[in-house]
Amino acid sequence: MTAPEGGGDAARDALSRSPRGVGAPLRRKEDARFLHGRGRYVGDIRPAGTLEVAFLRSPVAHARLLGVQKPANGLVFTAADLTEIAPIRANSALPGFRPSDQPALASGKLRHVGEPIAACVAASRAEAEDLAAACVLDYQALPAIADMLAARAPGSALIHEHWPDNAFLETRRDEDLADLDAIAAAKVRRRLRTARQSMAPLEGRGVLAEWDPRLEQLIVTTAAQMPHVTKTGLAECLGLDEGQVRVVAPDVGGGFGYKGILLPEELVCAALAMRLGRPVRWLEDRLEQLTANANCREHFYDVTAWADAKGKLLGVAVDATVDAGAYSAYPFSACLEAAQIGSIFPGPYVLPRFRFHTVSACTNKPPILPYRGVARTGVCYAMETTLDALARQLGISAQAIRAANLVPPTAMPYRNLVGKVFDSGDYPEALRRAVAAVDVAAVRARQAAGETVGFGLSVFCEQGAHGTSVYHGWGIPFVPGFEQAQARFTPDGVLELRVGLHSHGQGLETTLAQVAHEILGVDPARVRLVHGDTALTPYSTGTWGSRAMVMAGGAVAEACRLLGERALAIGAALLQAPVEGCSLRAGAIHHGEAQVTLDQVARTWFRSPQNLPANVDRGGLDVTAGYRPDPDTGTHSYAAHAVVARVDTETGNVTLEQYVIVEDGGVLVNPMIVDGQVLGGAAQGIGTALYEEMPFDTEAQPLAGTLADYLLPGATEVPDIRIEHMETPSPWTRFGQKGIGESGAIGPPGAIVNAINDALAPLGAEVLDLPATPARVLAALARAGRA
Amino acid sequence: MKITLTVNGAAATVQVEPRTHLADLLRGELLLTGTHLGCEHGVCGACTVEVDGAPARSCLMHAGACDGASVCTIEGFGEDAVMAALREGFSAEHALQCGYCTPGMLVVARDIVLRLPDADEARVREELAGNLCRCTGYRGIVRAILGVLAARRGAAT
Ligand code: FES
Ligand code: FES
């Protein structure tokens, strides 16, 4: 049993290289149930006597709510009926942050279309919807704030009336860059927009709440990524102690951030279950999801960048606004995204001078939630398209300008000018490999022949698994600490792992079993992961921030190591050998030729304790261990995306001909699963780049109510993406692994729009806003006078 | 109204309301929860089942219209060799993550394999256009189907 403290080449070199251990593309343990339709999602669970809820939701974006006339018969609850629910408060300690109260059911004011107003309860959803349709709303419309840039205009209606203007927070870093005009060889300014999106996991949200009178406990079964944080939020808003709340997250049909949030609907169902003494369930339908919860990615950037003749950046100034919607969602708050822009805008580059100003604007739209990549997708888009604009002005290649600015491997670990620390990697090599994987000369030849085809790049890094030292400063409702895992043997020798975070498609049942195999040599088939239930697992902030494999992987490794030590002592006693002379290998304790299996050790502890040594560890074969990397500033995976895109100047249609990703996620615990994460993320990024958009009209009415209007990329839109891996171990994590789950979704908009603009450059046209739909491409051509 | 249909080889007589769709009947009444709902307006394909031998969107079919029909859901393919090969291929190619789209994908994939033995990658992708997956980026799904097609062509020659 090797127990390096973790990190770097040493950790990688110590790996067993077992075909079932860390580094193996092991097939997933969870597949069998999904392939046979035996997955179990919230919507599949319906205890006898369950009542269904339909929500009466706001039809308008901004209004004073004067009253709700309920139907004569039927169970309808408004805010006035459910006064036991305190409003959701997700504050931030960042100076100047303005807290908002998000009521579970609207009271006094309506602040976005789809805001829940009343819960209508019946035996079936259809009957509950009938009740909602029979309610009559009385409201007085107010001017709606539909655009984040207009939100702070003098005289605007105020969404939260005690605020001086419609902004949650502003952040800034002042630096006078005026002198750069005189010395720079190139200066560009771009104003760029990204669209409001819906994360749109295929399974919507859903919640089943039950009150157990015996345990005096609320049991909330919910599609959640962060069950323990949801539990804390439920307890706080319902005035319960946390022992009275159990949150169960069964199989979750995709999350991407959407299911990391405490829902008003969860609070309402919980309160109703307690009141009515019956199970109460609400399942989000797609219309609710699209219209009431379109809640991510909408950014505006005004970027100015200066470079010398070689393309070396001299300075960047960015003014960014994020449309944070009407409320601060729990737990990430309304400011995480915009405030993050200041610290991540420099990206993977050496930036000598930097000025930023960010605004978390408050609008009459659903509260913003962090979507896979969080602000990085927008930031990468802004930085990468700005770099290409500089390169075009300087007459140098997209590769050259990046090569001139990427942090070199010799500088690692590297601390940039805003204090981000990059752990390891060779960023320029990723760029070289991505460019080499595409025949750029062929693209240039086609361009010379008059084809509107282009080559585009994006390079970025992704901070993942950042912990206490990073998050305590945000002062939001949670701070990740030591991640805990429990490892224990059952009497027949099955290894049970318990972790408090949850899988929503990542395959943790497999990868954490691989970690256990790596340490203890146990067969992954004999490892059982218990997760997604706060009653059965240690506290965790959950699955977010690309942290699961770093944090839970590290915690499981440590728990297994300690469990192995205890098993070793028992095994040595059974072998009648000194502990020092024994070793744990391949699931057994060995002494010379003799061995006892871990199964035998387990059986001895539980069923033949008379055979235990006198000095046995009384903790038994049950260990809880905590883990946090040191330092815990996070791992930085990174990638270079390279795209060849063809643009049809008649229709505005964009075709992705080639897509290459060179990715470095450190040591890959399961390369097959990592590829899946990267590919799935990239498909979402392609959606951001080309298709997905929730338009709002001037009254802040969402205009896409079905998946025929809100376009998710399908099998014909996502090309056969090629992935190449680099594997630079993180010096700070247990096996050298890095967080990589969000990475794929970050790079596509920058690389794709750069390819489009490369294709359009001979025509003098440039796309600035996302998604680059045919209409926007044609508009760009029209602006250039070419269509 | 009362209807009788065959579900996964067994006859079922059930009382349905006119507004109930087939997916709700399967999931709610018959407890066959392997059929999933992703949109309930015919776009995502998560609810795809086989009705009288062809894939159909169970969210768009009124249960009442299924009187006399024969329905096969993901729970009902038993030892079907094509389905078994697809399951194997899906796992080997990592064609599923959260698993929510998977039952609908498998029903459509089986139809592609049986109906279009010579389908190439472009054709497979076109045929999958009515089934959304938010997790995988489709590469594994496409490769799994192509793999089963290739294996069957190999076996046939
Ligand atoms: S649920 Fe039937 S097509 Fe989406
Ligand atoms: S695997 Fe999650 S939607 Fe396809």
PDB file of C-alpha atoms and ligand atoms in Angstrom, chain B residues 36-47 57-60, ligand 1:
ATOM      1  CA  HIS B  36     -39.129   9.172 -19.578  1.00  0.00           C
ATOM      2  CA  LEU B  37     -40.690  12.541 -20.209  1.00  0.00           C
ATOM      3  CA  GLY B  38     -38.424  15.344 -21.336  1.00  0.00           C
ATOM      4  CA  CYS B  39     -40.745  17.834 -23.010  1.00  0.00           C
ATOM      5  CA  GLU B  40     -44.248  16.442 -23.488  1.00  0.00           C
ATOM      6  CA  HIS B  41     -44.446  18.229 -26.800  1.00  0.00           C
ATOM      7  CA  GLY B  42     -42.847  15.807 -29.175  1.00  0.00           C
ATOM      8  CA  VAL B  43     -39.360  17.264 -29.583  1.00  0.00           C
ATOM      9  CA  CYS B  44     -36.946  15.473 -27.254  1.00  0.00           C
ATOM     10  CA  GLY B  45     -37.664  11.801 -27.920  1.00  0.00           C
ATOM     11  CA  ALA B  46     -37.113  10.713 -24.305  1.00  0.00           C
ATOM     12  CA  CYS B  47     -40.582   9.152 -24.276  1.00  0.00           C
ATOM     13  CA  ARG B  57     -43.554   9.374 -29.032  1.00  0.00           C
ATOM     14  CA  SER B  58     -45.688   8.292 -26.152  1.00  0.00           C
ATOM     15  CA  CYS B  59     -46.184  11.894 -25.010  1.00  0.00           C
ATOM     16  CA  LEU B  60     -48.027  12.700 -28.209  1.00  0.00           C
TER      17      LEU B  60
HETATM   18  S1  FES C   1     -41.404  13.793 -23.918  1.00  0.00           S
HETATM   19 FE1  FES C   1     -42.187  13.070 -25.745  1.00  0.00          FE
HETATM   20  S2  FES C   1     -40.915  13.927 -27.214  1.00  0.00           S
HETATM   21 FE2  FES C   1     -40.228  14.841 -25.373  1.00  0.00          FE
END
